[in-house]
XYZ file of C-alpha atoms in Angstrom:
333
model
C 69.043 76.787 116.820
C 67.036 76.118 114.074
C 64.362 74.397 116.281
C 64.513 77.204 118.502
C 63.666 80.002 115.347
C 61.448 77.206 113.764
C 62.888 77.065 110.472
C 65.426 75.183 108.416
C 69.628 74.687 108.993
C 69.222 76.440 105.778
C 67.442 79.417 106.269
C 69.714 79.726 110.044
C 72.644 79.527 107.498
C 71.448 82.185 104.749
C 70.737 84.471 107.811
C 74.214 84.363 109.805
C 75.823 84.743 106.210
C 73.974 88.070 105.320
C 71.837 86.841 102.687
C 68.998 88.795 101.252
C 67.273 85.611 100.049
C 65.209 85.557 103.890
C 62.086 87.753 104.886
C 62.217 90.537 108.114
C 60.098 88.254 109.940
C 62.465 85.195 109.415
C 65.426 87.226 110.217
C 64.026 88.785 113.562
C 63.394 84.810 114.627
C 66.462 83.932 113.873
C 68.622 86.907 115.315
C 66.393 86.462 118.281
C 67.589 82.852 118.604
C 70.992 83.374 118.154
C 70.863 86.044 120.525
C 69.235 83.381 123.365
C 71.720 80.654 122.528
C 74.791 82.500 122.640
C 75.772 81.370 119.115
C 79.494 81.824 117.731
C 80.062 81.699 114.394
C 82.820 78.712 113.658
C 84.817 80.513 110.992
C 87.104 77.611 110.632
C 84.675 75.425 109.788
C 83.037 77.712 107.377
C 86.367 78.825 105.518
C 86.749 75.274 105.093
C 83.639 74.511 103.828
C 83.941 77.545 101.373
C 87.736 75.842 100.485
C 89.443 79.036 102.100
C 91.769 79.613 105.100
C 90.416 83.550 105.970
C 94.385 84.241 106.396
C 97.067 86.269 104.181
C 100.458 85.617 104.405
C 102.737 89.191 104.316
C 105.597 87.777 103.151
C 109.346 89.760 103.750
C 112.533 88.129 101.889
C 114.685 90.131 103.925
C 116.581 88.979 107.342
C 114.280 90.149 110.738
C 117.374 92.864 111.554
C 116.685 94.389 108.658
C 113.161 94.721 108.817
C 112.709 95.868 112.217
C 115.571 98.488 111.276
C 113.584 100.152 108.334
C 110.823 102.313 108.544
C 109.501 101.286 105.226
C 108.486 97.881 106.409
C 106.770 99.154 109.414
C 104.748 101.727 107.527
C 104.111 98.568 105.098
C 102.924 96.290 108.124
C 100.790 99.103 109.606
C 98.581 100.024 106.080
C 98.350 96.612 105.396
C 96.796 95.809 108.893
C 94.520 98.642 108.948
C 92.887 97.532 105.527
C 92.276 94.297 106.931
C 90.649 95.447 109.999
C 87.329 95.374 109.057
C 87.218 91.774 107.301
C 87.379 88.684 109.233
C 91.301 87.895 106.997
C 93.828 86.821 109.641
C 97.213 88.426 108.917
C 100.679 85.608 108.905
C 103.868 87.792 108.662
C 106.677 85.427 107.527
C 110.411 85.895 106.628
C 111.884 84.438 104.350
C 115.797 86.046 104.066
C 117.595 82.817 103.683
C 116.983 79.556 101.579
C 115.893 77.659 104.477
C 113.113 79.911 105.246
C 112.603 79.663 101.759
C 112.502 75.922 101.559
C 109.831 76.314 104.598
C 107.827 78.658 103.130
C 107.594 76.820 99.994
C 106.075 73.606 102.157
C 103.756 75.899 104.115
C 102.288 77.636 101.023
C 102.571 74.626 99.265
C 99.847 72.954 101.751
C 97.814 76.313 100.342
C 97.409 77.286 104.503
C 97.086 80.979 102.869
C 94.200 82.983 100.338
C 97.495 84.738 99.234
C 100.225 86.415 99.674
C 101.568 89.890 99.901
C 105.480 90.024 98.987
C 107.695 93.071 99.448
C 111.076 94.144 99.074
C 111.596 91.672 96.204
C 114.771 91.353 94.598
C 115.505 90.391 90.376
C 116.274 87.009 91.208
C 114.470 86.181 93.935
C 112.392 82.790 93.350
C 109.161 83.411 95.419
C 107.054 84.890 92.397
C 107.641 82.278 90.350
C 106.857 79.777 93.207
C 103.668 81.679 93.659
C 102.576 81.907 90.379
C 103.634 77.989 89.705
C 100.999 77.107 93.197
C 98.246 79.283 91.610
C 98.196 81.039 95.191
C 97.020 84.805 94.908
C 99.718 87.385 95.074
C 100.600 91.176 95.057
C 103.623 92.387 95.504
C 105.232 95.823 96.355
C 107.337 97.036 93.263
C 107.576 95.224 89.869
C 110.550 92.919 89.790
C 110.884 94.484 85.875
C 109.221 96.467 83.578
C 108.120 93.273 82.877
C 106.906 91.845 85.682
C 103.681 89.317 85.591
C 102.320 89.673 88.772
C 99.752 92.150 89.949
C 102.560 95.206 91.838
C 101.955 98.380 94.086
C 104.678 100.634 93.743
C 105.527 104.515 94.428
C 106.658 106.307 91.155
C 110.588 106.043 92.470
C 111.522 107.324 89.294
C 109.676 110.763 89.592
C 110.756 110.643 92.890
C 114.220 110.421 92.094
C 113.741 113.382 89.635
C 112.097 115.392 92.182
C 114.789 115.267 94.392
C 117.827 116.227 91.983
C 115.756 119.222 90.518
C 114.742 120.705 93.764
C 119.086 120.408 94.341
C 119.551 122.038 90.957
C 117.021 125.111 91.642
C 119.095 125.442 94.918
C 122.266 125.988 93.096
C 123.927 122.903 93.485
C 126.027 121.416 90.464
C 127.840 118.621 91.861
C 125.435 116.256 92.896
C 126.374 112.710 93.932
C 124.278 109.606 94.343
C 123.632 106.749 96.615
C 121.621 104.344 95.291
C 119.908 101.444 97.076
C 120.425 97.594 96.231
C 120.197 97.853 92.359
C 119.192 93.944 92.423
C 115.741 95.888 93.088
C 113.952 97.644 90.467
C 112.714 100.417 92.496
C 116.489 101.176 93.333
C 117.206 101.181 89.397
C 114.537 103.550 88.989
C 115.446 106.100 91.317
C 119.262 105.675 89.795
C 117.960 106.553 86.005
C 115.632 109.535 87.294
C 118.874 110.776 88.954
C 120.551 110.573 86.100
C 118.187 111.868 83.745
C 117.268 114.871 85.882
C 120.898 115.757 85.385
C 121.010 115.719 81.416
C 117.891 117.365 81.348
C 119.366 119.888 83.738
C 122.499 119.783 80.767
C 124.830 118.274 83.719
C 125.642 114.811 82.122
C 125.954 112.523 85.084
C 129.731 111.418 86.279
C 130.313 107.885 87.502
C 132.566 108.736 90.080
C 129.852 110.652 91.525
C 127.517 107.506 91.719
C 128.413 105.226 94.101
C 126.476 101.820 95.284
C 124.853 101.609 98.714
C 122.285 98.742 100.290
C 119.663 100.683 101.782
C 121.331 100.248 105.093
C 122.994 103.236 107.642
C 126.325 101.491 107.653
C 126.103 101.379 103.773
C 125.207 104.871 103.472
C 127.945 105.789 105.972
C 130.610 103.813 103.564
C 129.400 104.936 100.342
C 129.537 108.472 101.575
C 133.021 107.663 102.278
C 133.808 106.231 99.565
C 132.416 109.780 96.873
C 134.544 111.974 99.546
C 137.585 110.095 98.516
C 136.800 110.192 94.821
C 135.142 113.617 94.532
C 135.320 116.284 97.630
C 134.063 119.055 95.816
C 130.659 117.352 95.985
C 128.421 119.678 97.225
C 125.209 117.937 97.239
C 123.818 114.075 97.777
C 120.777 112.645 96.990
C 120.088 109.019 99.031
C 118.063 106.450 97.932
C 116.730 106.169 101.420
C 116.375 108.177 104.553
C 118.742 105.320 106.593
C 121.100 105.852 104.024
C 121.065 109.228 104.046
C 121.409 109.094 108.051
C 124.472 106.985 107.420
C 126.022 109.413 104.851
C 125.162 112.065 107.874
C 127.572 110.626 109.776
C 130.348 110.433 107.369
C 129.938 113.956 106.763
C 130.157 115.269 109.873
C 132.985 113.233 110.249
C 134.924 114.937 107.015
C 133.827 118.155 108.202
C 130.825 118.950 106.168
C 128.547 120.775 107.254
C 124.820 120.090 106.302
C 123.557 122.156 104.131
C 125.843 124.670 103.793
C 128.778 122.529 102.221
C 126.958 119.261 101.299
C 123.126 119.316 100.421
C 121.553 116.257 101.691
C 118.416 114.602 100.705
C 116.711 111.236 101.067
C 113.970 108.942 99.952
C 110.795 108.191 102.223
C 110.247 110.496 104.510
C 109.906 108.563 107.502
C 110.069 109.216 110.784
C 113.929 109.280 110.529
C 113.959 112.199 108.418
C 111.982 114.695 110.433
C 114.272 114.047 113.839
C 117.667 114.197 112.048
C 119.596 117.437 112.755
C 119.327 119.160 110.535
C 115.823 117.727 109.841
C 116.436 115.718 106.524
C 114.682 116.935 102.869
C 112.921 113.604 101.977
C 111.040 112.413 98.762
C 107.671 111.176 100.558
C 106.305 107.741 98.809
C 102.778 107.047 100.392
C 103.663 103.935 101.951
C 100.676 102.835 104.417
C 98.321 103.862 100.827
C 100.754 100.924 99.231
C 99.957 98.451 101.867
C 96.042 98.979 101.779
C 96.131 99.559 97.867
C 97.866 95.796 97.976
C 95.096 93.970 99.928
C 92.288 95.510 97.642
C 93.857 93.805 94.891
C 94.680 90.768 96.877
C 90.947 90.536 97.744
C 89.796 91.167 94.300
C 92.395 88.430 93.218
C 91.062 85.600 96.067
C 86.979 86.502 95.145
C 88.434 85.970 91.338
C 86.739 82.140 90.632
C 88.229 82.251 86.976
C 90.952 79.783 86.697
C 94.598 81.353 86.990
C 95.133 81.736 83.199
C 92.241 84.252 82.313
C 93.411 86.152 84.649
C 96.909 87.245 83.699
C 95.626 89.652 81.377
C 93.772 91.569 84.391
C 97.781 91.956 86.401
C 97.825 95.143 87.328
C 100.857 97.531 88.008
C 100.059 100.033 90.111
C 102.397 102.816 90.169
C 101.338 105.863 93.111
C 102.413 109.560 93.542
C 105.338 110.885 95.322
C 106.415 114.092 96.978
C 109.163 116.169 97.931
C 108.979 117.224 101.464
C 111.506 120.116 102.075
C 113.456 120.616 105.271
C 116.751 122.229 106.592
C 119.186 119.802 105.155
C 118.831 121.104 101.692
């Protein structure tokens, strides 16, 4: 090719890679070459030239069931994808729910077959941040771990969230408010739990235990939890869910005591998927911009992967990212 534009493997190279350092006429020959040739870029060879794969890994410690059961993860998977669209990044989804899968993952990362990785749903203890941080591989990750987490996060303000929810249930008259919460081995979960309870002192309703009970983020959890705060307290008369498939679980176990929705038991839930606009009665949700998460988490990937400063100047640039969220009110409240 360079023959054929009569001029350098250089200058060819400058010119397919968007350089300014060529002249129009130079450019024009070469264009014009490629053009007669055919010419295909090899991107594998030059992301391993440049010491790069051109691939992320989106990385999801949870088992497959339960992330093809949630529409938080497909809301995750769709803004991530869409922010990558216009680069030439490849996009590895991997699970990694059990310590095998972990023990794989570790290998395959450890081989550095990835720029980085993008990790959600992470729990307190869960080892792959650490690993990540120990193989100098570039990471983001969807929700701190702690307040004091070290690695760069995107998260929705849960606690707000959470706060929305039980005030819009106060201003509707309700007083005895009970609470779901999600897996509180994840922060996000412990978040919504205090803004729940701090809505309610703020509100001067000091919050009862008995009206708290632990779920998992799951239908079947909701569904037993909401069992569970009948038992303990039926003259509930309102619930807020630290999901909508929890909330669709404590549905059921409603209907099943009896309740009716919202005119015994006010019901509202946390995400405002699709879930909550086709339950009946169409469910009052707390909306956390989800697909903004997922392309908010590859900017700062890519940022992190063009970062050439070695790993320890840059843990003072970690960023935690914390985004709006909104009540969205429907009939169930």
């Amino acid at each position: 090719m360079a023959a054929r534009a009569g001029v350098g493997r250089g200058t060819v190279s400058r010119v397919i890679n968007g350089s300014p350092r060529v002249s129009d006429a130079t450019r024009a020959a070469v264009e014009a070459a490629v053009a007669e040739l055919g010419y295909v870029p090899n991107t594998a060879a030059r992301a391993l030239a440049a010491n790069r794969t051109d691939a992320i890994a989106l990385v999801v410690p949870e088992p497959e069931t339960r992330f093809f059961a949630e529409p938080y993860f497909s809301d995750m998977l769709r803004g991530v994808g869409s922010a990558l669209s216009d680069t030439r990044m490849q996009l590895l989804l991997i699970f990694a729910g059990s310590d095998r899968e972990r023990q794989r993952l570790a290998q395959y990362l450890a081989a550095h077959r990835v720029d980085g990785v993008l990790l959600v749903s992470v729990h307190a203890d869960d080892p792959l941040p650490d690993m990540l941080s120990q193989l100098e591989i570039p990471a983001v990750i969807s929700g701190p771990r702690s307040a004091a987490e070290t690695l760069t996060s995107v998260d929705s303000d849960n606690y707000g969230g959470a706060r929305q929810a039980v005030e819009h249930l106060i201003g509707r008259g309700r007083r005895t408010i009970a609470h779901i919460t999600g897996r509180l081995d994840v922060y996000g979960a412990q978040r919504r739990t205090d803004g729940y309870r701090d809505a309610l002192r703020d509100a001067g309703h000091e919050a009862d235990e008995l009206l708290i009970e632990a779920g998992d983020f799951t239908e079947e959890g909701g569904r037993r939890a909401m069992a569970a705060l009948l038992e303990r307290r039926p003259d509930l008369d309102a619930v807020f869910a630290a999901s909508d498939v929890t909330a669709a679980g404590a549905r059921h176990a409603l209907r099943e005591a009896g309740r009716r929705i919202p005119d015994d038991v006010a019901l509202v839930g946390y995400d405002d998927s699709a879930i909550a606009r086709h339950m009946d009665p169409p469910l009052t949700s707390v909306r956390q911009p989800i697909e903004e998460m997922g392309h908010r988490m590859i900017d700062l990937l890519l940022a992190e992967i063009a970062d050439r400063r070695p790993p320890a100047s840059r843990e003072l640039d970690r960023r935690q990212m914390v985004l709006a969220t909104e009540l969205v009110e429907r009939a169930s409240s």
